[in-house]
CSV table of C-alpha atoms and ligand atoms in Angstrom, one decimal:
chain,number,residue,atom,x,y,z
A,1,UNK,CA,-30.3,35.3,-29.8
A,2,UNK,CA,-32.3,36.2,-33.0
A,3,UNK,CA,-33.8,32.8,-33.9
A,4,UNK,CA,-35.5,34.1,-37.1
A,5,UNK,CA,-32.2,35.6,-38.3
A,6,UNK,CA,-30.3,32.4,-37.7
A,7,UNK,CA,-32.9,30.4,-39.6
A,8,UNK,CA,-32.8,32.8,-42.4
A,9,UNK,CA,-29.0,32.5,-42.5
A,10,UNK,CA,-29.3,28.7,-42.7
A,11,UNK,CA,-31.9,28.9,-45.4
A,12,UNK,CA,-29.7,31.2,-47.5
A,13,UNK,CA,-26.4,29.6,-47.0
A,14,UNK,CA,-27.1,26.0,-46.0
A,15,UNK,CA,-25.7,24.0,-43.1
A,16,UNK,CA,-23.4,23.3,-41.3
A,17,UNK,CA,-22.8,27.0,-40.9
A,18,UNK,CA,-21.0,29.4,-38.6
A,19,UNK,CA,-22.8,32.7,-38.0
A,20,UNK,CA,-21.1,35.6,-36.2
A,21,UNK,CA,-23.1,38.6,-34.9
A,22,UNK,CA,-20.7,41.5,-35.0
A,23,UNK,CA,-22.8,43.6,-32.6
A,24,UNK,CA,-21.9,41.1,-29.9
A,25,UNK,CA,-18.2,41.8,-30.3
A,26,UNK,CA,-19.0,45.5,-29.8
A,27,UNK,CA,-21.0,44.8,-26.6
A,28,UNK,CA,-18.3,42.5,-25.2
A,29,UNK,CA,-15.7,45.2,-25.8
A,30,UNK,CA,-17.9,47.8,-24.1
A,31,UNK,CA,-18.2,45.5,-21.0
A,32,UNK,CA,-14.4,45.2,-20.9
A,33,UNK,CA,-13.8,48.9,-21.2
A,34,UNK,CA,-16.4,49.5,-18.5
A,35,UNK,CA,-14.6,47.1,-16.1
A,36,UNK,CA,-11.3,48.8,-16.9
A,37,UNK,CA,-12.5,52.3,-16.5
A,38,UNK,CA,-10.1,53.1,-13.6
A,39,UNK,CA,-7.1,51.9,-15.7
A,40,UNK,CA,-6.0,54.8,-17.9
A,41,UNK,CA,-3.1,53.3,-19.9
A,42,UNK,CA,-3.9,50.1,-21.6
A,43,UNK,CA,-4.4,48.5,-25.0
A,44,UNK,CA,-6.5,45.5,-26.0
A,45,UNK,CA,-5.0,42.9,-28.4
A,46,UNK,CA,-7.4,40.4,-29.9
A,47,UNK,CA,-6.1,36.8,-29.7
A,48,UNK,CA,-6.2,36.0,-33.4
A,49,UNK,CA,-6.2,32.2,-32.8
A,50,UNK,CA,-9.8,32.4,-31.5
A,51,UNK,CA,-11.3,33.6,-34.8
A,52,UNK,CA,-9.1,34.5,-37.7
A,53,UNK,CA,-11.4,35.2,-40.6
A,54,UNK,CA,-10.1,38.3,-42.3
A,55,UNK,CA,-13.4,40.1,-42.2
A,56,UNK,CA,-13.6,39.6,-38.5
A,57,UNK,CA,-10.0,40.7,-38.0
A,58,UNK,CA,-10.6,43.8,-40.1
A,59,UNK,CA,-13.7,44.6,-38.1
A,60,UNK,CA,-11.8,44.3,-34.8
A,61,UNK,CA,-8.9,46.4,-36.2
A,62,UNK,CA,-11.5,49.1,-37.0
A,63,UNK,CA,-12.5,49.0,-33.3
A,64,UNK,CA,-9.0,50.1,-32.6
A,65,UNK,CA,-7.6,46.9,-31.1
A,66,UNK,CA,-4.2,45.4,-31.6
A,67,UNK,CA,-3.4,41.7,-32.2
A,68,UNK,CA,-1.9,38.8,-30.3
A,69,UNK,CA,-0.3,36.5,-32.8
A,70,UNK,CA,1.3,33.1,-32.0
A,71,UNK,CA,2.5,32.1,-35.5
A,72,UNK,CA,4.2,33.9,-38.3
A,73,UNK,CA,1.1,33.2,-40.4
A,74,UNK,CA,-1.1,35.0,-37.8
A,75,UNK,CA,1.4,37.9,-37.9
A,76,UNK,CA,1.2,38.1,-41.7
A,77,UNK,CA,-2.6,37.8,-41.6
A,78,UNK,CA,-2.8,40.6,-39.1
A,79,UNK,CA,-0.6,42.8,-41.4
A,80,UNK,CA,-2.7,41.9,-44.4
A,81,UNK,CA,-5.8,43.0,-42.4
A,82,UNK,CA,-4.3,46.4,-41.8
A,83,UNK,CA,-3.1,46.1,-38.2
A,84,UNK,CA,-0.4,48.5,-37.2
A,85,UNK,CA,2.8,46.4,-36.7
A,86,UNK,CA,3.4,48.3,-33.5
A,87,UNK,CA,0.2,46.8,-32.2
A,88,UNK,CA,1.0,43.2,-33.0
A,89,UNK,CA,2.8,41.2,-30.4
A,90,UNK,CA,4.2,37.9,-31.7
A,91,UNK,CA,4.2,35.2,-28.9
A,92,UNK,CA,5.7,32.1,-30.5
A,93,UNK,CA,6.5,29.0,-28.5
A,94,UNK,CA,9.4,26.8,-29.5
A,95,UNK,CA,9.4,28.0,-33.1
A,96,UNK,CA,12.5,28.0,-35.4
A,97,UNK,CA,14.5,31.2,-35.1
A,98,UNK,CA,13.8,31.9,-38.8
A,99,UNK,CA,10.2,32.8,-37.8
A,100,UNK,CA,11.4,35.3,-35.2
A,101,UNK,CA,13.7,36.8,-37.8
A,102,UNK,CA,10.9,37.2,-40.2
A,103,UNK,CA,8.7,38.8,-37.5
A,104,UNK,CA,11.5,41.3,-36.6
A,105,UNK,CA,11.9,42.2,-40.3
A,106,UNK,CA,8.2,42.8,-40.5
A,107,UNK,CA,8.5,45.2,-37.6
A,108,UNK,CA,6.2,43.5,-35.1
A,109,UNK,CA,7.0,43.2,-31.4
A,110,UNK,CA,8.5,40.0,-30.2
A,111,UNK,CA,7.6,38.1,-27.0
A,112,UNK,CA,10.0,35.2,-26.2
A,113,UNK,CA,9.5,32.5,-23.6
A,114,UNK,CA,12.8,30.6,-23.3
A,115,UNK,CA,16.3,31.5,-22.2
A,116,UNK,CA,17.5,29.6,-25.3
A,117,UNK,CA,15.6,31.8,-27.8
A,118,UNK,CA,16.5,35.0,-25.9
A,119,UNK,CA,20.2,34.1,-26.3
A,120,UNK,CA,19.7,33.6,-30.0
A,121,UNK,CA,17.8,36.9,-30.1
A,122,UNK,CA,20.6,38.8,-28.2
A,123,UNK,CA,23.2,37.5,-30.7
A,124,UNK,CA,21.2,38.4,-33.8
A,125,UNK,CA,19.8,41.7,-32.4
A,126,UNK,CA,22.1,43.0,-29.5
A,127,UNK,CA,20.4,45.2,-27.0
A,128,UNK,CA,17.1,45.3,-29.0
A,129,UNK,CA,13.7,45.7,-27.4
A,130,UNK,CA,12.0,42.5,-26.5
A,131,UNK,CA,9.2,41.2,-24.4
A,132,UNK,CA,9.6,38.2,-22.1
A,133,UNK,CA,6.9,35.7,-21.2
A,134,UNK,CA,7.0,34.7,-17.6
A,135,UNK,CA,5.7,31.4,-16.3
A,136,UNK,CA,3.9,32.5,-13.1
A,137,UNK,CA,3.7,29.0,-11.7
A,138,UNK,CA,-0.1,29.0,-11.3
A,139,UNK,CA,-2.4,26.1,-12.2
A,140,UNK,CA,-5.3,27.9,-13.8
A,141,UNK,CA,-7.7,27.2,-16.7
A,142,UNK,CA,-10.9,25.4,-17.6
A,143,UNK,CA,-9.1,22.1,-18.3
A,144,UNK,CA,-5.6,20.5,-18.5
A,145,UNK,CA,-5.1,21.4,-22.2
A,146,UNK,CA,-5.7,25.0,-21.7
A,147,UNK,CA,-3.9,25.5,-18.3
A,148,UNK,CA,-0.5,26.8,-19.4
A,149,UNK,CA,1.0,28.9,-16.5
A,150,UNK,CA,2.0,26.1,-14.2
A,151,UNK,CA,5.5,24.8,-13.6
A,152,UNK,CA,5.1,21.7,-15.7
A,153,UNK,CA,4.0,23.7,-18.7
A,154,UNK,CA,6.2,24.3,-21.7
A,155,UNK,CA,5.3,28.0,-21.7
A,156,UNK,CA,7.1,30.9,-20.2
A,157,UNK,CA,10.3,31.6,-18.2
A,158,UNK,CA,10.5,30.0,-14.7
A,159,UNK,CA,12.6,31.3,-11.7
A,160,UNK,CA,15.6,29.2,-12.8
A,161,UNK,CA,16.2,31.3,-15.9
A,162,UNK,CA,15.0,34.6,-14.6
A,163,UNK,CA,18.2,35.8,-13.0
A,164,UNK,CA,20.1,35.1,-16.2
A,165,UNK,CA,17.6,37.2,-18.2
A,166,UNK,CA,17.8,40.0,-15.7
A,167,UNK,CA,21.7,39.9,-16.1
A,168,UNK,CA,21.4,39.9,-19.9
A,169,UNK,CA,19.2,43.0,-19.6
A,170,UNK,CA,21.7,44.7,-17.2
A,171,UNK,CA,24.5,43.9,-19.5
A,172,UNK,CA,22.6,45.4,-22.4
A,173,UNK,CA,22.5,42.1,-24.4
A,174,UNK,CA,18.7,42.5,-24.6
A,175,UNK,CA,16.4,45.3,-23.7
A,176,UNK,CA,13.3,44.0,-21.9
A,177,UNK,CA,10.6,46.6,-22.1
A,178,UNK,CA,7.6,44.2,-21.8
A,179,UNK,CA,6.7,41.3,-19.5
A,180,UNK,CA,3.9,39.0,-20.4
A,181,UNK,CA,1.9,36.2,-18.8
A,182,UNK,CA,-0.9,34.1,-20.2
A,183,UNK,CA,-1.9,31.6,-17.5
A,184,UNK,CA,-4.7,29.7,-19.2
A,185,UNK,CA,-8.1,29.9,-20.8
A,186,UNK,CA,-11.5,29.8,-19.1
A,187,UNK,CA,-10.0,30.9,-15.8
A,188,UNK,CA,-12.8,30.5,-13.3
A,189,UNK,CA,-11.1,31.6,-10.0
A,190,UNK,CA,-10.4,35.3,-9.6
A,191,UNK,CA,-7.6,34.4,-7.2
A,192,UNK,CA,-5.8,32.5,-9.9
A,193,UNK,CA,-5.7,35.6,-12.0
A,194,UNK,CA,-4.6,37.5,-8.9
A,195,UNK,CA,-1.6,35.2,-8.3
A,196,UNK,CA,-0.5,35.7,-11.8
A,197,UNK,CA,-0.9,39.5,-11.7
A,198,UNK,CA,1.0,39.8,-8.3
A,199,UNK,CA,3.7,37.6,-9.7
A,200,UNK,CA,4.3,39.6,-12.9
A,201,UNK,CA,4.4,42.9,-11.1
A,202,UNK,CA,6.9,41.5,-8.6
A,203,UNK,CA,9.1,40.4,-11.5
A,204,UNK,CA,8.7,43.8,-13.2
A,205,UNK,CA,10.7,45.5,-10.5
A,206,UNK,CA,13.8,43.6,-11.6
A,207,UNK,CA,13.9,45.1,-15.1
A,208,UNK,CA,15.2,48.6,-15.5
A,209,UNK,CA,13.6,49.4,-18.9
A,210,UNK,CA,10.2,48.0,-18.2
A,211,UNK,CA,7.4,50.0,-19.9
A,212,UNK,CA,4.6,47.5,-20.5
A,213,UNK,CA,3.0,44.5,-18.8
A,214,UNK,CA,0.9,42.2,-20.9
A,215,UNK,CA,-1.6,40.2,-18.9
A,216,UNK,CA,-2.6,37.8,-21.7
A,217,UNK,CA,-6.2,36.4,-22.0
A,218,UNK,CA,-8.1,33.7,-20.2
A,219,UNK,CA,-11.3,35.6,-19.1
A,220,UNK,CA,-14.0,33.0,-18.4
A,221,UNK,CA,-17.4,33.7,-20.0
A,222,UNK,CA,-20.6,31.9,-19.0
A,223,UNK,CA,-21.6,29.0,-21.3
A,224,UNK,CA,-25.1,28.7,-19.9
A,225,UNK,CA,-27.5,30.5,-17.6
A,226,UNK,CA,-26.0,30.4,-14.1
A,227,UNK,CA,-22.5,29.3,-15.2
A,228,UNK,CA,-19.5,30.8,-13.5
A,229,UNK,CA,-17.7,33.7,-15.1
A,230,UNK,CA,-14.7,35.9,-14.2
A,231,UNK,CA,-15.6,38.8,-12.0
A,232,UNK,CA,-14.1,41.5,-14.2
A,233,UNK,CA,-14.4,44.2,-11.6
A,234,UNK,CA,-12.4,42.2,-9.1
A,235,UNK,CA,-9.9,41.4,-11.9
A,236,UNK,CA,-9.5,45.1,-12.7
A,237,UNK,CA,-9.3,46.1,-9.0
A,238,UNK,CA,-6.2,43.9,-8.4
A,239,UNK,CA,-4.5,45.2,-11.5
A,240,UNK,CA,-5.3,48.8,-10.5
A,241,UNK,CA,-3.8,48.2,-7.1
A,242,UNK,CA,-0.6,46.8,-8.6
A,243,UNK,CA,-0.3,49.6,-11.1
A,244,UNK,CA,-0.6,52.2,-8.4
A,245,UNK,CA,2.0,50.4,-6.2
A,246,UNK,CA,4.3,50.2,-9.3
A,247,UNK,CA,4.0,53.9,-10.0
A,248,UNK,CA,4.7,54.8,-6.4
A,249,UNK,CA,7.8,52.7,-6.2
A,250,UNK,CA,9.3,53.3,-9.6
A,251,UNK,CA,8.1,56.9,-10.1
A,252,UNK,CA,6.9,56.1,-13.6
A,253,UNK,CA,3.8,54.9,-15.4
A,254,UNK,CA,3.3,51.4,-16.8
A,255,UNK,CA,1.2,50.5,-19.8
A,256,UNK,CA,-1.0,47.4,-19.8
A,257,UNK,CA,-1.9,45.0,-22.6
A,258,UNK,CA,-4.8,42.5,-22.5
A,259,UNK,CA,-5.2,39.7,-25.0
A,260,UNK,CA,-8.8,38.4,-24.9
A,261,UNK,CA,-9.9,35.8,-27.4
A,262,UNK,CA,-13.0,34.0,-26.0
A,263,UNK,CA,-14.3,37.1,-24.2
A,264,UNK,CA,-14.6,39.1,-27.3
A,265,UNK,CA,-15.9,36.6,-29.8
A,266,UNK,CA,-17.2,33.4,-28.2
A,267,UNK,CA,-20.7,34.6,-27.6
A,268,UNK,CA,-21.0,36.3,-31.1
A,269,UNK,CA,-20.8,32.9,-32.8
A,270,UNK,CA,-23.5,30.3,-33.5
A,271,UNK,CA,-22.7,27.0,-35.2
A,272,UNK,CA,-25.8,25.6,-37.0
A,273,UNK,CA,-26.3,22.0,-38.1
A,274,UNK,CA,-29.3,20.1,-39.5
A,275,UNK,CA,-30.7,16.8,-38.0
A,276,UNK,CA,-30.3,13.8,-40.4
A,277,UNK,CA,-31.9,11.3,-38.0
A,278,UNK,CA,-33.3,10.8,-34.6
A,279,UNK,CA,-32.0,7.3,-33.8
A,280,UNK,CA,-33.4,5.3,-30.9
A,281,UNK,CA,-31.1,2.8,-29.3
A,282,UNK,CA,-31.1,0.7,-26.1
A,283,UNK,CA,-29.8,3.4,-23.8
A,284,UNK,CA,-30.0,6.6,-25.8
A,285,UNK,CA,-31.9,8.7,-28.3
A,286,UNK,CA,-29.2,9.9,-30.6
A,287,UNK,CA,-29.7,13.1,-32.6
A,288,UNK,CA,-27.4,12.7,-35.6
A,289,UNK,CA,-26.5,16.0,-37.2
A,290,UNK,CA,-24.8,16.8,-40.5
A,291,UNK,CA,-21.5,17.6,-38.9
A,292,UNK,CA,-18.9,16.3,-36.5
A,293,UNK,CA,-15.9,17.2,-34.4
A,294,UNK,CA,-14.1,18.1,-37.7
A,295,UNK,CA,-16.3,21.2,-37.7
A,296,UNK,CA,-16.6,22.0,-34.0
A,297,UNK,CA,-14.1,20.1,-31.8
A,298,UNK,CA,-14.5,21.8,-28.3
A,299,UNK,CA,-17.1,19.4,-27.0
A,300,UNK,CA,-15.1,16.3,-27.9
A,301,UNK,CA,-11.6,17.7,-27.1
A,302,UNK,CA,-12.4,19.5,-23.9
A,303,UNK,CA,-15.8,18.1,-22.9
A,304,UNK,CA,-16.9,21.7,-23.1
A,305,UNK,CA,-20.5,22.5,-22.6
A,306,UNK,CA,-22.3,24.4,-25.4
A,307,UNK,CA,-25.9,25.2,-25.1
A,308,UNK,CA,-28.0,23.7,-28.0
A,309,UNK,CA,-31.1,25.4,-29.2
A,310,UNK,CA,-33.5,23.7,-31.6
A,311,UNK,CA,-34.1,26.6,-33.9
A,312,UNK,CA,-36.9,24.8,-35.7
A,313,UNK,CA,-38.9,24.0,-32.6
A,314,UNK,CA,-37.6,26.2,-29.7
A,315,UNK,CA,-40.5,26.2,-27.4
A,316,UNK,CA,-41.8,22.6,-27.4
A,317,UNK,CA,-41.6,20.1,-24.5
A,318,UNK,CA,-38.0,19.1,-23.7
A,319,UNK,CA,-36.6,15.6,-24.0
A,320,UNK,CA,-33.1,14.0,-23.3
A,321,UNK,CA,-31.0,13.5,-26.3
A,322,UNK,CA,-27.4,12.6,-27.1
A,323,UNK,CA,-26.3,14.9,-29.9
A,324,UNK,CA,-23.7,13.2,-32.1
A,325,UNK,CA,-21.8,13.8,-35.3
A,326,UNK,CA,-21.0,11.7,-38.3
A,327,UNK,CA,-17.3,11.0,-37.7
A,328,UNK,CA,-16.1,7.4,-37.6
A,329,UNK,CA,-15.2,7.5,-33.9
A,330,UNK,CA,-16.9,8.7,-30.8
A,331,UNK,CA,-18.1,12.1,-31.8
A,332,UNK,CA,-20.4,13.5,-29.1
A,333,UNK,CA,-21.5,17.1,-29.0
A,334,UNK,CA,-23.7,16.6,-25.9
A,335,UNK,CA,-24.8,13.7,-23.8
A,336,UNK,CA,-28.2,13.4,-22.1
A,337,UNK,CA,-29.0,16.9,-23.0
A,338,UNK,CA,-32.5,18.4,-22.6
A,339,UNK,CA,-33.6,20.0,-25.9
A,340,UNK,CA,-37.0,20.9,-27.1
A,341,UNK,CA,-38.5,18.0,-29.1
A,342,UNK,CA,-36.2,17.2,-32.1
A,343,UNK,CA,-37.3,15.8,-35.4
A,344,UNK,CA,-35.6,14.9,-38.6
A,345,UNK,CA,-34.7,18.1,-40.6
A,346,UNK,CA,-34.6,20.4,-37.5
A,347,UNK,CA,-31.9,23.0,-37.2
A,348,UNK,CA,-29.8,22.7,-34.1
A,349,UNK,CA,-27.7,25.6,-33.0
A,350,UNK,CA,-24.6,25.4,-30.8
A,351,UNK,CA,-24.1,28.7,-28.8
A,352,UNK,CA,-20.8,30.2,-27.9
A,353,UNK,CA,-19.0,28.8,-30.8
A,354,UNK,CA,-17.4,32.1,-32.1
A,355,UNK,CA,-14.1,31.3,-30.3
A,356,UNK,CA,-12.0,28.3,-31.3
A,357,UNK,CA,-14.8,27.0,-33.5
A,358,UNK,CA,-13.9,27.5,-37.1
A,359,UNK,CA,-10.2,28.0,-36.3
A,360,UNK,CA,-10.0,24.4,-35.0
A,361,UNK,CA,-11.8,22.8,-37.9
A,362,UNK,CA,-10.2,20.0,-40.0
A,363,UNK,CA,-10.8,17.9,-43.0
A,364,UNK,CA,-10.9,14.6,-41.0
A,365,UNK,CA,-12.9,11.9,-42.9
A,366,UNK,CA,-12.4,14.0,-46.0
A,367,UNK,CA,-15.1,16.3,-44.9
A,368,UNK,CA,-15.4,19.8,-46.2
A,369,UNK,CA,-15.0,22.9,-44.0
A,370,UNK,CA,-18.2,24.9,-43.6
A,371,UNK,CA,-19.4,28.4,-44.7
A,372,UNK,CA,-19.0,31.4,-42.4
A,373,UNK,CA,-21.3,34.3,-42.5
A,374,UNK,CA,-21.7,37.4,-40.3
A,375,UNK,CA,-24.6,39.6,-39.3
A,376,UNK,CA,-23.6,43.2,-39.7
A,377,UNK,CA,-26.0,46.1,-39.5
A,378,UNK,CA,-28.9,43.7,-39.8
A,379,UNK,CA,-27.6,42.1,-43.0
A,380,UNK,CA,-26.3,38.6,-43.4
A,381,UNK,CA,-23.0,38.5,-45.4
A,382,UNK,CA,-20.9,35.5,-46.4
A,383,UNK,CA,-17.3,35.9,-45.2
A,384,UNK,CA,-16.1,32.4,-46.2
A,385,UNK,CA,-17.3,30.1,-48.9
A,386,UNK,CA,-17.8,26.5,-47.7
A,387,UNK,CA,-15.2,24.2,-49.2
A,388,UNK,CA,-15.9,22.3,-52.4
A,389,UNK,CA,-14.9,18.7,-53.2
A,390,UNK,CA,-11.9,19.9,-55.3
A,391,UNK,CA,-10.6,21.9,-52.4
A,392,UNK,CA,-9.7,18.6,-50.7
A,393,UNK,CA,-7.0,18.0,-53.4
A,394,UNK,CA,-5.5,21.5,-53.5
A,395,UNK,CA,-1.7,21.1,-53.2
A,396,UNK,CA,-1.8,17.3,-53.5
A,397,UNK,CA,0.3,15.7,-56.2
A,398,UNK,CA,-0.9,12.7,-58.0
A,399,UNK,CA,2.3,10.9,-58.9
A,400,UNK,CA,0.4,8.1,-60.7
A,401,UNK,CA,-1.5,10.3,-63.1
A,402,UNK,CA,-1.1,9.3,-66.8
B,501,LLP,N1,-2.8,35.2,-25.3
B,501,LLP,C1,-2.1,34.0,-25.5
B,501,LLP,C2,-0.6,34.1,-25.5
B,501,LLP,C3,-2.7,32.8,-25.7
B,501,LLP,O1,-2.0,31.7,-25.9
B,501,LLP,C4,-4.2,32.8,-25.6
B,501,LLP,C5,-4.9,31.5,-25.8
B,501,LLP,C6,-4.9,34.0,-25.4
B,501,LLP,C7,-4.1,35.2,-25.2
B,501,LLP,C8,-6.4,34.1,-25.5
B,501,LLP,O2,-7.0,33.3,-24.5
B,501,LLP,P1,-8.6,33.4,-24.3
B,501,LLP,O3,-8.9,34.8,-23.8
B,501,LLP,O4,-9.2,33.1,-25.5
B,501,LLP,O5,-8.9,32.4,-23.2
B,501,LLP,N2,-8.7,26.1,-27.9
B,501,LLP,C9,-8.9,26.4,-26.5
B,501,LLP,C10,-8.3,27.6,-26.0
B,501,LLP,C11,-6.8,27.7,-26.2
B,501,LLP,C12,-6.3,29.0,-25.8
B,501,LLP,C13,-4.8,29.1,-26.2
B,501,LLP,N3,-4.3,30.4,-26.0
B,501,LLP,C14,-10.4,26.3,-26.2
B,501,LLP,O6,-11.2,26.2,-27.2
B,501,LLP,O7,-10.9,26.4,-25.1
């Protein structure tokens, strides 16, 4: 963490501010490739939902990655940023079929996760290549909202519909060449990954045209010193084992796809705010910053822990603070958090805010979305202008204007 650089960025562009250090995306990718070195046939798709600024998407495209897109807008954004359509996998959930038609027309690969949508697909595009998302029946993920591979989840195909899909494949109504799972995000336990991996490989044997297995995202990164993280070597080892078994049994190779979001960009991002007041109350000392959950929702929505560094006074004695935003309801970034002495005007930086930070911002309380900048080759460059007051009214129609 380069404190001077982050202070400089705040001075030049104001706060609140998102800063992304692109070199960290490189180093994360390197770690992933290192862990996957025994796997010789795989492709990495970046999960666009984690950070979808076009400069970041272009940067990641230049690193040779593909894209995981979950909306037609993400598909279009990927194409706009130069991604090869063959390296974009569209994984919608419950969308209107018109979106799927548009994606087919654009030439991207389609990954469907209900029997109902596959039937529509088979009618519109008989015997065309399609990917199928399986529900592995595994409860995994950092919290309830982001655990999506269990049997109560709306995602993926469960056992009940599987036989019907295998039949459609045999009868050449659809041609299933890819199977996909995404079990959750922030998956701590390696054995949860393992259950999903074993499951999808066991399902793969049922499909005659299978060429690719997509293992989704979900790798857990540490949010603070000593925090848990996915053991990437163990993760890769289980995959390698299953790939080798598959090759032996089927006599053919299988390609893998991975869809990391957090792993690639979380650590590259810093969200910087400024302290308006340090307010003493009966039970707490509140640090009130010039932001709220409208700018960075993870702590409120998921109770997620993000390390907070006082950039203005990083080495002073530490005190307990509750860091809160200015939104008109409970808006807590951190409770009873030890931070080096905070004063009015200090810059507080939230670490690990590259993933699902800006992409989850809103205009709640009629607040403006913040500026985004990146650090590239030692230079700080603006990649999104902060919103202006007039932006709040873009698209609104005043039916009472004279
Ligand atoms: N692939 C699919 C189909 C997904 O739905 C997701 C995330 C990923 C890949 C990437 O997962 P990752 O590697 O980032 O864990 N807003 C939440 C995370 C929601 C994840 C949704 N899907 C958060 O801030 O924790």
